[in-house]
PDB file of C-alpha atoms in Angstrom:
ATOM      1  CA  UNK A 640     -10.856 -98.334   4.013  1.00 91.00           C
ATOM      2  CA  UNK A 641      -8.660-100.111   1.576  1.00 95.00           C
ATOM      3  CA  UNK A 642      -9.557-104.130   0.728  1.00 96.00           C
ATOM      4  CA  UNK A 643      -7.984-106.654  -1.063  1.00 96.00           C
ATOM      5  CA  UNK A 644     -10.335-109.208  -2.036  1.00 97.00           C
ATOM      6  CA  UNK A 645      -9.361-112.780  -3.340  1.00 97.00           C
ATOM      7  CA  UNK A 646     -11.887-114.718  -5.626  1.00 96.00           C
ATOM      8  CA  UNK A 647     -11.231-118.574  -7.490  1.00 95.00           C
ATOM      9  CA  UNK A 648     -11.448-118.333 -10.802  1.00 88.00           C
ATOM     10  CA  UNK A 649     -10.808-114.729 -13.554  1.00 86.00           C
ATOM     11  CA  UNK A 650     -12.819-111.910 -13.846  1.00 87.00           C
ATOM     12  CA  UNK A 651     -13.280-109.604 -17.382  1.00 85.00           C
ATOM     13  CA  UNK A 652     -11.264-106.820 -16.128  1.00 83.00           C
ATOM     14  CA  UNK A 653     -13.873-104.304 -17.882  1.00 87.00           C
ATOM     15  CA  UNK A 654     -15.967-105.585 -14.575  1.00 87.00           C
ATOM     16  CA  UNK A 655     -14.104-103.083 -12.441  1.00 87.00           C
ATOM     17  CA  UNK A 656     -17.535-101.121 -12.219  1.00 88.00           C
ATOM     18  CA  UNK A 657     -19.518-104.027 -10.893  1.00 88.00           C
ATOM     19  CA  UNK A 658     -17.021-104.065  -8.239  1.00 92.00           C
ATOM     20  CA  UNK A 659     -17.063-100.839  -6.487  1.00 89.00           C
ATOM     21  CA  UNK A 660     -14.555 -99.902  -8.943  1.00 91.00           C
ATOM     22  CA  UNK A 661     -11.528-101.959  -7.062  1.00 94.00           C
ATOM     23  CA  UNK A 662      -9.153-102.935  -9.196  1.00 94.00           C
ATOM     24  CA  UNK A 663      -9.237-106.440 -10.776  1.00 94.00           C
ATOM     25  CA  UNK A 664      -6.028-108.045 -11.045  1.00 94.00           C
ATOM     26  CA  UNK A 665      -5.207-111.884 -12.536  1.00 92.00           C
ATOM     27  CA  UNK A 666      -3.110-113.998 -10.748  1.00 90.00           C
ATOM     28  CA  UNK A 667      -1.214-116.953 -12.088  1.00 88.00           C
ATOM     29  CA  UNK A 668      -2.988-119.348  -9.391  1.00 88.00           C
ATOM     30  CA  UNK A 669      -6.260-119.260 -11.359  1.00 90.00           C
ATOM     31  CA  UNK A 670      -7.374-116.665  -8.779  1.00 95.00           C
ATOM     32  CA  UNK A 671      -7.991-113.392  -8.492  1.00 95.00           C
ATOM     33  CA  UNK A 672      -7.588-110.362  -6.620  1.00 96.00           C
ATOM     34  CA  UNK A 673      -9.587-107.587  -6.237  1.00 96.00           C
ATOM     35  CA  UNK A 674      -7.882-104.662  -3.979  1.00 96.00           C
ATOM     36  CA  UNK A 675      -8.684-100.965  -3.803  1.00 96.00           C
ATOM     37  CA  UNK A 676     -10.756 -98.212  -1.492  1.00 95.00           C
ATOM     38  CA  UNK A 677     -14.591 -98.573  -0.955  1.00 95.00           C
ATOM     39  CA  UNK A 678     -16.258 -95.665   1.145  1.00 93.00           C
ATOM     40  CA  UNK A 679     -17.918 -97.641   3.523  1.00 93.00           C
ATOM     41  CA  UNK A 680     -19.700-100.554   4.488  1.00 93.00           C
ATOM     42  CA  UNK A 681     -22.484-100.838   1.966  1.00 95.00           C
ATOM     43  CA  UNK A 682     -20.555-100.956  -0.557  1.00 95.00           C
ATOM     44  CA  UNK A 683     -18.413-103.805   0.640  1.00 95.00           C
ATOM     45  CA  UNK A 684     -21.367-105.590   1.072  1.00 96.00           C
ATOM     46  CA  UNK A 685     -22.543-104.616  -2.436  1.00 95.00           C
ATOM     47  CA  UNK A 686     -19.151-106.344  -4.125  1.00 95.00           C
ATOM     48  CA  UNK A 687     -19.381-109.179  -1.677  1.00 96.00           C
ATOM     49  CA  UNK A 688     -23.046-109.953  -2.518  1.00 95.00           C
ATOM     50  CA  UNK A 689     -21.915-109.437  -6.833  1.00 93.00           C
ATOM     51  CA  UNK A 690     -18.792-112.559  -6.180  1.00 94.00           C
ATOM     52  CA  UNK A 691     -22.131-114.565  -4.673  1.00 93.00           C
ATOM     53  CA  UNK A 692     -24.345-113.508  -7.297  1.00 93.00           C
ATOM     54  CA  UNK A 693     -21.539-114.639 -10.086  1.00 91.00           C
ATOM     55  CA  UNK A 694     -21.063-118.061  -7.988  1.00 92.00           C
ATOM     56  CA  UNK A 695     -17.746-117.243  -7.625  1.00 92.00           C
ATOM     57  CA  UNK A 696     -15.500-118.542  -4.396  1.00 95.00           C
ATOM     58  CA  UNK A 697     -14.740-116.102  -2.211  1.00 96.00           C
ATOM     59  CA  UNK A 698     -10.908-117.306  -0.756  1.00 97.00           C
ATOM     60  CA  UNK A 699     -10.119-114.468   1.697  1.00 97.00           C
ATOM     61  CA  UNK A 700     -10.836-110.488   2.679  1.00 97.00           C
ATOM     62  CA  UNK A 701      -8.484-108.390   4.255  1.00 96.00           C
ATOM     63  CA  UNK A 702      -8.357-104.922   5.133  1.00 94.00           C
ATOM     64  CA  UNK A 703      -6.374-101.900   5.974  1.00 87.00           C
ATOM     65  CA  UNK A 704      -7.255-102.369   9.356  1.00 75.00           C
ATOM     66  CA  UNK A 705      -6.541-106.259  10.062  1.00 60.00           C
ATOM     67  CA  UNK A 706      -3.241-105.152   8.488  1.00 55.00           C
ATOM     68  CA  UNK A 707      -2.734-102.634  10.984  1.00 55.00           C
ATOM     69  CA  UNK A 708      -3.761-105.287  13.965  1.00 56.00           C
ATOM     70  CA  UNK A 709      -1.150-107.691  12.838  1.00 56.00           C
ATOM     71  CA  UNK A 710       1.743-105.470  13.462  1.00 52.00           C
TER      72      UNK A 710
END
């Protein structure tokens, strides 16, 4: 399932591992936005537990499925 992931505050780019590999994008809001395919479950929980671990804000989560919902 694709996810797009939005976090307060920047992340090093050369993080994209410690992130299920999604990629990590800058935005000009002091955010950022993390956005890519994970394979399942776990490992959306894995990424979700590294933004807590970094004490980072987690500011929303959508997916390829909410997308689909919405239209």
């Amino acid at each position: 399932m694709f996810y797009t992931i939005r976090i307060q505050g920047h992340l090093d780019p050369s993080w994209q591992d410690r992130f299920g590999g999604l990629c990590i994008e800058q935005q000009e809001t002091g955010t950022t936005q993390l956005s890519g395919t994970l394979p399942d479950q776990a490992a959306l929980h894995g990424v979700l537990l590294q933004i807590v671990r970094l004490g980072l804000t987690l500011l929303s989560l959508e997916t390829s499925e909410s997308k689909k919902n919405d239209a």
